[in-house]
PDB file of C-alpha atoms and ligand atoms in Angstrom:
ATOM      1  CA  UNK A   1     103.320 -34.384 207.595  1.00 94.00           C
ATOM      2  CA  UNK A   2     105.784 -34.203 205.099  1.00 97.00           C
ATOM      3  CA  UNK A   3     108.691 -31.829 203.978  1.00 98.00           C
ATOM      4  CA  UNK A   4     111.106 -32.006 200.841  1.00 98.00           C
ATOM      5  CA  UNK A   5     114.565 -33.174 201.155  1.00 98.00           C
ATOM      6  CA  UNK A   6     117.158 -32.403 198.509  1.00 98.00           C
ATOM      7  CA  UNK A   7     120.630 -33.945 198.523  1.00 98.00           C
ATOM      8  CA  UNK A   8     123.560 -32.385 196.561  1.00 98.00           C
ATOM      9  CA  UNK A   9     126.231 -34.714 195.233  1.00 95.00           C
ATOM     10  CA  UNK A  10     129.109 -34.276 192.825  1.00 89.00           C
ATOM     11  CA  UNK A  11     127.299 -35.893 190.322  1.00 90.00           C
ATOM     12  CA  UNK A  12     123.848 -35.882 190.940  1.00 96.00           C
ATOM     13  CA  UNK A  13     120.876 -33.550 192.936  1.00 98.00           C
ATOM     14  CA  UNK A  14     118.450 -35.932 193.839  1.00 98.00           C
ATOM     15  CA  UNK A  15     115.747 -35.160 195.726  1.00 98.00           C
ATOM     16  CA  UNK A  16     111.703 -35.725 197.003  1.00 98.00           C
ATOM     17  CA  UNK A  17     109.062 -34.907 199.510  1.00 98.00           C
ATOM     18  CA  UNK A  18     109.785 -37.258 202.724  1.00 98.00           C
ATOM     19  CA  UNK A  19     106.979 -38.493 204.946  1.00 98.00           C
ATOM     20  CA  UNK A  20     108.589 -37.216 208.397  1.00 97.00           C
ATOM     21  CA  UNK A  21     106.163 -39.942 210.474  1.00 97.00           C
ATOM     22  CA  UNK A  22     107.621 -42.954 208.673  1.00 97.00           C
ATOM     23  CA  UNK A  23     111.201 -41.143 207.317  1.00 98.00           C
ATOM     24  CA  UNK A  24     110.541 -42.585 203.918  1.00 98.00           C
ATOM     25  CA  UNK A  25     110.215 -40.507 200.791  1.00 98.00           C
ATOM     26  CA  UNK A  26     107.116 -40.292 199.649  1.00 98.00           C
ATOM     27  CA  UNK A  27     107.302 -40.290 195.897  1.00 98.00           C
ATOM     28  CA  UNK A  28     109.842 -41.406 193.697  1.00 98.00           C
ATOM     29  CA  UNK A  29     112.920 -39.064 193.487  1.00 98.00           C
ATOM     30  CA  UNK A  30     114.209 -37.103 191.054  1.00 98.00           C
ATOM     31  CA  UNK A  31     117.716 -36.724 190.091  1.00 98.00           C
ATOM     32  CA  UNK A  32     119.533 -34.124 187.806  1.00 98.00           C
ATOM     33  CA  UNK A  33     123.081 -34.202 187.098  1.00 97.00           C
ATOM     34  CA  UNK A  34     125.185 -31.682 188.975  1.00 97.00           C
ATOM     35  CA  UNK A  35     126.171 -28.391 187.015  1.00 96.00           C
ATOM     36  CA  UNK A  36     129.877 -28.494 185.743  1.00 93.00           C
ATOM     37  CA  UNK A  37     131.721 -26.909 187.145  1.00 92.00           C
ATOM     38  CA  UNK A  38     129.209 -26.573 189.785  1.00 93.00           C
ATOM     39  CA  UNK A  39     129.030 -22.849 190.849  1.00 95.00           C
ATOM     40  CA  UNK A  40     126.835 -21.884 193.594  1.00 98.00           C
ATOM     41  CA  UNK A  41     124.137 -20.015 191.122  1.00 98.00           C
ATOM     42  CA  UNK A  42     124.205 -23.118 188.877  1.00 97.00           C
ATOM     43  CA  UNK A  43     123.892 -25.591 191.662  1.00 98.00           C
ATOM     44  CA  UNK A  44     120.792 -23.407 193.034  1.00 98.00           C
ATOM     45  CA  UNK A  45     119.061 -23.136 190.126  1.00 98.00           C
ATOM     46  CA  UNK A  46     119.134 -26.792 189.602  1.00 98.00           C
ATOM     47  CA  UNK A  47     117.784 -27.775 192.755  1.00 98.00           C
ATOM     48  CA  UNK A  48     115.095 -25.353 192.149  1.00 98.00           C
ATOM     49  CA  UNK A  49     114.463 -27.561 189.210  1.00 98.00           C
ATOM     50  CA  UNK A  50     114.236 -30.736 191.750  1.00 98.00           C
ATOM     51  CA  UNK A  51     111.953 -29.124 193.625  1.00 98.00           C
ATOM     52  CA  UNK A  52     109.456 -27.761 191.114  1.00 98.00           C
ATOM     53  CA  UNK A  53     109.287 -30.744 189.446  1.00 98.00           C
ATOM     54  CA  UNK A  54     107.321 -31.430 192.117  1.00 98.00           C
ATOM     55  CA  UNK A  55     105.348 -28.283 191.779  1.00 98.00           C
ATOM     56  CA  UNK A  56     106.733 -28.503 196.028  1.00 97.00           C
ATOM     57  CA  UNK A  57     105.526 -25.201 197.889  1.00 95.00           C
ATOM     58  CA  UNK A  58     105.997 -26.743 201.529  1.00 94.00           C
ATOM     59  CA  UNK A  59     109.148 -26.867 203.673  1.00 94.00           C
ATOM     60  CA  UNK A  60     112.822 -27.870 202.003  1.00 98.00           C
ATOM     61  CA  UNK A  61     116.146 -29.144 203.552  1.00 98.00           C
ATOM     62  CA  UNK A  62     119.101 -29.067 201.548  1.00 98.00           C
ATOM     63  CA  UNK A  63     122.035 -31.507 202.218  1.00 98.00           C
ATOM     64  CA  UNK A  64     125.753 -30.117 201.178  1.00 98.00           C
ATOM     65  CA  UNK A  65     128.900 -31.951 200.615  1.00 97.00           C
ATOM     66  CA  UNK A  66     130.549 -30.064 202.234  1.00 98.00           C
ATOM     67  CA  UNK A  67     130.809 -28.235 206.054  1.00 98.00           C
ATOM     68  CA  UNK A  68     128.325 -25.764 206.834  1.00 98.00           C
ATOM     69  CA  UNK A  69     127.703 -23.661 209.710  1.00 98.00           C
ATOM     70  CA  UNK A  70     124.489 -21.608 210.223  1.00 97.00           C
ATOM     71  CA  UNK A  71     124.351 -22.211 206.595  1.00 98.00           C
ATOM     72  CA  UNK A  72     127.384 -20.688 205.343  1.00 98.00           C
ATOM     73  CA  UNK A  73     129.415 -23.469 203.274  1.00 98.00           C
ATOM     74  CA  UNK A  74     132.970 -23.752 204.587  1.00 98.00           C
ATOM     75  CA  UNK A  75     134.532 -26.327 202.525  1.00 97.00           C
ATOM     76  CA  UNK A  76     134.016 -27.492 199.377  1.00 95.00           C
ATOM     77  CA  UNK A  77     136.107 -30.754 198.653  1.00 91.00           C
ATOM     78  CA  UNK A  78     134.520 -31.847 195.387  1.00 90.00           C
ATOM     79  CA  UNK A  79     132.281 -28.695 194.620  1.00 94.00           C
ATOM     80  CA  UNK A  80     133.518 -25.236 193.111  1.00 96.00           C
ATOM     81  CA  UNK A  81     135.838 -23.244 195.985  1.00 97.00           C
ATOM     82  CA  UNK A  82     133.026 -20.680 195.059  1.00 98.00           C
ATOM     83  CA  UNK A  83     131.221 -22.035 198.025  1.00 98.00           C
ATOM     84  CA  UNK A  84     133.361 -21.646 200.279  1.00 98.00           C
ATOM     85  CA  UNK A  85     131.954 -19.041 202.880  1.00 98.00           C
ATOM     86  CA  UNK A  86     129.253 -18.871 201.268  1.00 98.00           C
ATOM     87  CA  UNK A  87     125.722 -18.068 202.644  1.00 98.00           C
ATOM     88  CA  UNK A  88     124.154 -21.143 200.976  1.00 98.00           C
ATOM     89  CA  UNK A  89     120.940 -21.126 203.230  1.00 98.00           C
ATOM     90  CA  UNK A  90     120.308 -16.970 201.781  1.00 98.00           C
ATOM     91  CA  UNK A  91     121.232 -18.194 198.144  1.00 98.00           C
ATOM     92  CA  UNK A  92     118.652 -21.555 198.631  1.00 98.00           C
ATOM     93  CA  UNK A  93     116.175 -19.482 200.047  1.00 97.00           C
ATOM     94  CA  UNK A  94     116.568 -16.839 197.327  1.00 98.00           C
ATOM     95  CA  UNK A  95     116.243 -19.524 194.316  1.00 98.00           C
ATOM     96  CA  UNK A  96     113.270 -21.044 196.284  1.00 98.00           C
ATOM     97  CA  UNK A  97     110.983 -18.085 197.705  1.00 97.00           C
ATOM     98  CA  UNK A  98     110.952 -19.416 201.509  1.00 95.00           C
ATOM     99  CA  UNK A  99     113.398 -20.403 203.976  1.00 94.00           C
ATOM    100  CA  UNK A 100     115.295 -23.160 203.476  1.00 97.00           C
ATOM    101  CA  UNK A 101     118.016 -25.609 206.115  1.00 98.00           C
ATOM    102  CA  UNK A 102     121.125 -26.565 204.605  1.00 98.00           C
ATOM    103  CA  UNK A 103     123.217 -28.572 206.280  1.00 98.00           C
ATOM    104  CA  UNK A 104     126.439 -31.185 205.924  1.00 98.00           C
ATOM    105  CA  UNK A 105     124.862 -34.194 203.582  1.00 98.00           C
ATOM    106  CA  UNK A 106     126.466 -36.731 205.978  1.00 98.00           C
ATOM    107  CA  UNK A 107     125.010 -35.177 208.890  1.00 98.00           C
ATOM    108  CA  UNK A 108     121.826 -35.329 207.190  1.00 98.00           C
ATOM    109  CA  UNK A 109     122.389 -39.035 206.279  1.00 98.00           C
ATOM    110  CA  UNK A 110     123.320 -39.569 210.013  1.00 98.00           C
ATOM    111  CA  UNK A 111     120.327 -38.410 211.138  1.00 98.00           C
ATOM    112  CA  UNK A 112     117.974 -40.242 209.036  1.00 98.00           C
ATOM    113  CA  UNK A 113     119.846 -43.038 210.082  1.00 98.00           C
ATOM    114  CA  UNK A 114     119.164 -42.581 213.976  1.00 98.00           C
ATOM    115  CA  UNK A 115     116.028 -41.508 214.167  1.00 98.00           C
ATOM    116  CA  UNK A 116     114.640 -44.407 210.950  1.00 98.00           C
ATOM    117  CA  UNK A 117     117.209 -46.947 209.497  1.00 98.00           C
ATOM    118  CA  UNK A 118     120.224 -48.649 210.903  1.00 97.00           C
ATOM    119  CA  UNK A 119     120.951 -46.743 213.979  1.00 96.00           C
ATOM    120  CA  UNK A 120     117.315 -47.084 215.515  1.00 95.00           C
ATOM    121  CA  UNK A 121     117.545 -50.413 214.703  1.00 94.00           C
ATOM    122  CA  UNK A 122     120.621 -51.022 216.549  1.00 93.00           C
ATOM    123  CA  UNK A 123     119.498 -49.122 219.690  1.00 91.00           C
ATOM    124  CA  UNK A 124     115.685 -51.224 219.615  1.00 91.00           C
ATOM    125  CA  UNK A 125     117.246 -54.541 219.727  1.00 89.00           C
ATOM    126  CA  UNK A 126     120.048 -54.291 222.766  1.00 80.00           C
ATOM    127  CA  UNK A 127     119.977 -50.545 224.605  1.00 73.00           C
ATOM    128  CA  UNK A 128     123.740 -50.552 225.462  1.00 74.00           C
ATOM    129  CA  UNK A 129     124.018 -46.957 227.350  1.00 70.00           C
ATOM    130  CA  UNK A 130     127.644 -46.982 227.972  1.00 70.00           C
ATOM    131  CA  UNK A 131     128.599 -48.006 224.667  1.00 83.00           C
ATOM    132  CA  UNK A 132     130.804 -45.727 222.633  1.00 93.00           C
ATOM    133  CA  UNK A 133     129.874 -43.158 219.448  1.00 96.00           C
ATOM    134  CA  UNK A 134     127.786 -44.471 216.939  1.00 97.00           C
ATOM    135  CA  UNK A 135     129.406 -42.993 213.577  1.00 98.00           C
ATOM    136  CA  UNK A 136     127.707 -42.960 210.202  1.00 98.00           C
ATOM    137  CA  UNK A 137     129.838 -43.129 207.179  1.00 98.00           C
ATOM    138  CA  UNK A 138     128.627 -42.201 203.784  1.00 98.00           C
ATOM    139  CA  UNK A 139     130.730 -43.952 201.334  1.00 97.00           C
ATOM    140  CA  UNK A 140     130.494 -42.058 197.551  1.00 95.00           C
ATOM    141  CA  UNK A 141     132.107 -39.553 195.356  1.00 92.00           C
ATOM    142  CA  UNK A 142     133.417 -38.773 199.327  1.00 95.00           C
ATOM    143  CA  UNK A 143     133.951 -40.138 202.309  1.00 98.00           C
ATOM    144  CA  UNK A 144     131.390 -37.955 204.542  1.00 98.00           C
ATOM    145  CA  UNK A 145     130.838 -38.947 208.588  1.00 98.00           C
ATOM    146  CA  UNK A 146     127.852 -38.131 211.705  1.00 98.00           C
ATOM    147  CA  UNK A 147     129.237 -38.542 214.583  1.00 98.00           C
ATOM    148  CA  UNK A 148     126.607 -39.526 217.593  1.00 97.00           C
ATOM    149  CA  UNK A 149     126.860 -39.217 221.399  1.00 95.00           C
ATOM    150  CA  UNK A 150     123.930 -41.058 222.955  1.00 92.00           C
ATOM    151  CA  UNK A 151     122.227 -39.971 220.150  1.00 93.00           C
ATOM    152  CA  UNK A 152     123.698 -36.230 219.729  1.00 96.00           C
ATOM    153  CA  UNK A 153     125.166 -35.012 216.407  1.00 98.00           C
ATOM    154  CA  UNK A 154     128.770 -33.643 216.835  1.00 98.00           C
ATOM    155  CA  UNK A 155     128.439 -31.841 213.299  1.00 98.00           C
ATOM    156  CA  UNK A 156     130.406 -31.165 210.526  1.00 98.00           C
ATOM    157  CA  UNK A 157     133.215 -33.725 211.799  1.00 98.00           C
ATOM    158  CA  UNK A 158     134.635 -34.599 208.044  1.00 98.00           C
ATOM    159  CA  UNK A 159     136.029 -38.081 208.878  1.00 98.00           C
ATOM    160  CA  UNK A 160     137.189 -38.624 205.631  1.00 98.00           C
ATOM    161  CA  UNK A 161     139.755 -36.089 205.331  1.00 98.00           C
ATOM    162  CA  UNK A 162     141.562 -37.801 208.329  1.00 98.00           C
ATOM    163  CA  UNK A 163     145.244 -38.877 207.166  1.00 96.00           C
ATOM    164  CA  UNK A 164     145.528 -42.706 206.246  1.00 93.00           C
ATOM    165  CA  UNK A 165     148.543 -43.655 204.806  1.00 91.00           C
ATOM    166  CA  UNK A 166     150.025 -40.707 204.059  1.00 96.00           C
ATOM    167  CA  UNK A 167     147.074 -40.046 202.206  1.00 97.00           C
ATOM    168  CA  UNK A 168     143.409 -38.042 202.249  1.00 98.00           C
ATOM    169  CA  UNK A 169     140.976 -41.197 203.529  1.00 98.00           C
ATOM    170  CA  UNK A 170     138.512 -40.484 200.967  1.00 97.00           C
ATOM    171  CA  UNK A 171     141.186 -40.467 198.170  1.00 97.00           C
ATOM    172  CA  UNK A 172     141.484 -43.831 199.341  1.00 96.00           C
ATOM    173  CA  UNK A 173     138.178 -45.859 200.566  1.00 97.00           C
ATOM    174  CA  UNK A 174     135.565 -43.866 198.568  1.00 97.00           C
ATOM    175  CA  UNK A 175     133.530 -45.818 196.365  1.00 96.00           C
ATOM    176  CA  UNK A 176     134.739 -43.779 194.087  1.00 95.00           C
ATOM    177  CA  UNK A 177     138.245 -44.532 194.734  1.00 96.00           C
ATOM    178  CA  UNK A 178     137.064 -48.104 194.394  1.00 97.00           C
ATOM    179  CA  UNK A 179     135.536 -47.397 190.700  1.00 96.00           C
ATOM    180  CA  UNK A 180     138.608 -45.005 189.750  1.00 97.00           C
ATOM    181  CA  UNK A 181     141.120 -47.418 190.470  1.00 97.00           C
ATOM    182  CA  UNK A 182     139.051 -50.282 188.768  1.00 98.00           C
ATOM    183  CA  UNK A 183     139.780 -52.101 192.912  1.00 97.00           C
ATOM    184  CA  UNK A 184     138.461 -55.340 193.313  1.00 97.00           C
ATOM    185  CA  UNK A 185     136.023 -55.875 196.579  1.00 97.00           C
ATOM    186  CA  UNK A 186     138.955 -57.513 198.544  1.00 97.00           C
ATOM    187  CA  UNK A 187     141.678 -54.940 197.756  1.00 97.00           C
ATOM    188  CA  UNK A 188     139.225 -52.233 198.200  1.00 97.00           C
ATOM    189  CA  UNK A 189     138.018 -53.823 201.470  1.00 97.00           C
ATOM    190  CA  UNK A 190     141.452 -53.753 203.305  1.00 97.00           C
ATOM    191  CA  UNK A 191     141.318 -50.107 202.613  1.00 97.00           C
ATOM    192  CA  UNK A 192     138.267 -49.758 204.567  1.00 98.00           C
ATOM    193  CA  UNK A 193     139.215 -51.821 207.077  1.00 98.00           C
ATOM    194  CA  UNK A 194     142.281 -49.981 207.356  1.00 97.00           C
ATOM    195  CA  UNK A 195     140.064 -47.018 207.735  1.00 98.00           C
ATOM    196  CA  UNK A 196     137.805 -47.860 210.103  1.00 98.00           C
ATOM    197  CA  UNK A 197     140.955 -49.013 212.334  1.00 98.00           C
ATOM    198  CA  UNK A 198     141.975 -45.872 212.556  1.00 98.00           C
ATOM    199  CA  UNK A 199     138.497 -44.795 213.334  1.00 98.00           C
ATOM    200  CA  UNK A 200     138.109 -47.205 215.886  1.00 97.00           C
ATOM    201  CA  UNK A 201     141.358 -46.242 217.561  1.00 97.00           C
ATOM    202  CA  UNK A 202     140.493 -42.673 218.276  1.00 97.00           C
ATOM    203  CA  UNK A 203     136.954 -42.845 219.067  1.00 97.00           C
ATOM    204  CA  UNK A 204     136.095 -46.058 220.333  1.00 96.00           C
ATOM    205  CA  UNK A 205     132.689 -46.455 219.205  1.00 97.00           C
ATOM    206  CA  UNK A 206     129.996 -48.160 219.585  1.00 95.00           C
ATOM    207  CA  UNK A 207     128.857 -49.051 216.549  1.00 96.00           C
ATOM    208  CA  UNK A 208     129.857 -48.341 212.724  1.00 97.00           C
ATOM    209  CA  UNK A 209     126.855 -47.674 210.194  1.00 98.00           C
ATOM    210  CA  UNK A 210     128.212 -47.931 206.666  1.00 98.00           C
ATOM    211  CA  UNK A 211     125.965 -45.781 204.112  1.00 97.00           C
ATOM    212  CA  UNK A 212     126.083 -44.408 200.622  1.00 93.00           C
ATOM    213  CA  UNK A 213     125.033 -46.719 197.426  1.00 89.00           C
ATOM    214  CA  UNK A 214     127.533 -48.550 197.703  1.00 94.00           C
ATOM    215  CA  UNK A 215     125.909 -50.127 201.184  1.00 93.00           C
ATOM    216  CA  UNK A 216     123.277 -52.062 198.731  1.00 93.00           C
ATOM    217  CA  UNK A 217     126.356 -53.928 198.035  1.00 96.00           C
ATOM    218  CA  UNK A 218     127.433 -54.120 202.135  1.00 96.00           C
ATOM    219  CA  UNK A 219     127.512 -58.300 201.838  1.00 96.00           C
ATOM    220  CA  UNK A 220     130.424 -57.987 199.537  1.00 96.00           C
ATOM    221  CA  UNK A 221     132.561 -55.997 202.122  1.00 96.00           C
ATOM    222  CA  UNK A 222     131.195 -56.579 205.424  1.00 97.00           C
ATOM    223  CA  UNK A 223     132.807 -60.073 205.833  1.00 96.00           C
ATOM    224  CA  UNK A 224     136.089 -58.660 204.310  1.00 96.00           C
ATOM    225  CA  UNK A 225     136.393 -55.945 207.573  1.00 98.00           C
ATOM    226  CA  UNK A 226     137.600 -59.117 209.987  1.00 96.00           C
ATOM    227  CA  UNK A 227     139.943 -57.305 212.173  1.00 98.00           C
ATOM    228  CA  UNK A 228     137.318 -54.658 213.570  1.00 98.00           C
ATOM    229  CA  UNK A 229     135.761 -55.416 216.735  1.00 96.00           C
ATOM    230  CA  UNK A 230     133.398 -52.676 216.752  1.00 96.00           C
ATOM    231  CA  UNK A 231     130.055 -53.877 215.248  1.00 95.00           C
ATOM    232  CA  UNK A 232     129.788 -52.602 211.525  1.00 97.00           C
ATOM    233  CA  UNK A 233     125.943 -52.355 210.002  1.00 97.00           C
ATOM    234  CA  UNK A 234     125.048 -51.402 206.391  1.00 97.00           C
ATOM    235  CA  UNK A 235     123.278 -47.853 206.572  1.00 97.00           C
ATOM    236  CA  UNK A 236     118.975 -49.261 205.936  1.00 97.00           C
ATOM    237  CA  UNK A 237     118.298 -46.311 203.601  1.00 97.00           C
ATOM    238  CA  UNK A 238     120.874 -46.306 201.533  1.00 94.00           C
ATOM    239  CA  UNK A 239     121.102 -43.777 198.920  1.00 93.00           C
ATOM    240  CA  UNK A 240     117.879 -41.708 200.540  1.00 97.00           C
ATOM    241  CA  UNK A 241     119.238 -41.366 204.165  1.00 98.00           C
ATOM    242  CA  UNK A 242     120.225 -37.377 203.023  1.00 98.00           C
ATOM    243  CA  UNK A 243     116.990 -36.805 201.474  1.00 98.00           C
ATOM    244  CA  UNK A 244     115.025 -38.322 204.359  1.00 98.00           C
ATOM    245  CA  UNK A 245     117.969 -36.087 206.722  1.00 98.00           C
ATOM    246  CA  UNK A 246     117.484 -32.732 204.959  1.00 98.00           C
ATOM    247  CA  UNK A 247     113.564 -32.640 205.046  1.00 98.00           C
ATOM    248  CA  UNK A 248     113.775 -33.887 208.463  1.00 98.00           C
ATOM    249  CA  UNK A 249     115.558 -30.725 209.417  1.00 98.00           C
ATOM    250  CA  UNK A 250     113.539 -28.452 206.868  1.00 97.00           C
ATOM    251  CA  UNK A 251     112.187 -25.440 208.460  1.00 86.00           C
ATOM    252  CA  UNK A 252     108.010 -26.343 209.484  1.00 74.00           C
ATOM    253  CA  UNK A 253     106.887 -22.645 209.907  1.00 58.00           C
ATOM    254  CA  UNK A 254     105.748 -23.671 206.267  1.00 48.00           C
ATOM    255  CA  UNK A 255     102.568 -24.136 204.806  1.00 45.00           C
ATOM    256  CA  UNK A 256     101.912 -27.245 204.098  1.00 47.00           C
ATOM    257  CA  UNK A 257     101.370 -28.539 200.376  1.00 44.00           C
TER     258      UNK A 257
HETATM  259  C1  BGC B   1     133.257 -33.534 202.345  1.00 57.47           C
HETATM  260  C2  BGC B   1     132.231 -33.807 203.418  1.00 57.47           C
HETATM  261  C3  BGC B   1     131.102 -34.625 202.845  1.00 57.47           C
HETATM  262  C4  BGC B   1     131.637 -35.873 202.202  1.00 57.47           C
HETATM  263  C5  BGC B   1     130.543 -36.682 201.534  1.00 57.47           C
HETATM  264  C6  BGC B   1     133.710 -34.841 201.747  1.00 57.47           C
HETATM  265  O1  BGC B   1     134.633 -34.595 200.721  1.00 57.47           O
HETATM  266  O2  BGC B   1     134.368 -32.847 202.876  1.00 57.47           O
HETATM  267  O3  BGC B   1     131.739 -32.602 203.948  1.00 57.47           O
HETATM  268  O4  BGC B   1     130.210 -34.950 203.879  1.00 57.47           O
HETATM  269  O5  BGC B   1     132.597 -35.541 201.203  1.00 57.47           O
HETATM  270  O6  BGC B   1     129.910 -35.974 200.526  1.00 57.47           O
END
């Protein structure tokens, strides 16, 4: 069984058909750059162009960087305020011919992350029932978060707009805060760890899942986060987890391909 995931970023729309057994995609994906200055219409037709590439006629998911609620978009940090109460799901379903999910890309990254990467792996090798939240944090362009009670999404909880220093969090420990500022790992790294402090002293969680591309890169950063006691994983697929998210939640009263 497989359905078609497509992630929007503020740089890219990447996105393939997923094979829901095994959460991995299934082909190679394709990536477009993200219209400037990325107006809903724009940023629909261009994920229709992700998915026909694929001459796709199945199920889609669409993950949004943004918060969304029965698939109206209800922030827009790095899109075009044009999406902001929005009825994304209509418009997707409009550009595509068929129903179509959309949902917060973190969430969708969360997801994939629980039910195939990191967070599976985590609960497989010690159950620890009483242990706090597990929260999955997409580090990119953002900072986006999936927060998990045994297992349960809390959606939409948009982590990285929490205050840290007087500042937005993502403004701070995004990777792309790391690029903009030309930051070295270690100065970078106290950032996060500053972060996830604050993290870990509202929430107490159980365990920290650390996701985005920049995760490829987790062994520079991991050993800088010292002072965190909660145990901090790299997120297992990566760049894909809101691909492999959004198809997971696609609509199946599809035909299939
Ligand atoms: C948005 C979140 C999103 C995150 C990652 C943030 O700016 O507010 O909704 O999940 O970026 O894309």
């Amino acid at each position: 069984m497989q359905a078609f995931g497509v992630d929007i970023g503020g740089t890219g729309i990447k996105g393939a058909p997923v094979g829901l057994e095994a959460g991995r995609l299934a082909l190679s994906r394709y990536e477009v750059a993200t219209p400037h200055p990325g107006k809903p219409e724009d940023v629909a037709d261009a994920v229709r162009g992700v998915v026909d590439h694929f001459r796709w006629r199945g199920p889609v998911g669409v993950a949004f960087p943004g918060v969304v609620v029965h698939g109206i978009t209800q922030s827009a940090a790095n899109m075009h305020p044009g999406w902001i109460g929005r009825d994304a799901a209509s418009l997707m379903a409009e550009h595509l011919g068929r129903p179509v999910v959309v949902m917060n890309d973190a969430d969708a990254a969360g997801i994939a992350e629980m039910a195939h990467g990191a967070g599976r792996r985590w609960a497989e090798a010690a159950p620890r029932p009483e242990s706090g939240p597990t929260i999955v944090l997409t580090l990119g362009t953002g900072i986006g978060s999936a927060v998990f009670v045994d297992g349960v999404l809390m959606p939409n909880t948009e982590l990285g707009h929490l205050e840290l220093d007087g500042h937005d969090a993502e403004t701070q420990a995004s990777a792309r805060a790391r690029k903009a500022e030309g930051l070295g790992w270690a100065v970078w790294g106290r950032r996060l760890e500053r972060y996830l402090a604050h993290l870990e002293m509202l929430f107490c969680p159980g365990l920290f899942v650390l996701g985005g591309g920049i995760s490829r890169e987790a062994d520079r950063f991991l050993p800088l986060l010292r002072s965190i006691r909660t145990p901090v994983v790299p997120a297992e697929l990566h760049n894909d987890a809101g691909i492999v998210g959004a198809a997971m939640a696609a609509p199946r009263s599809q035909d299939r391909p």
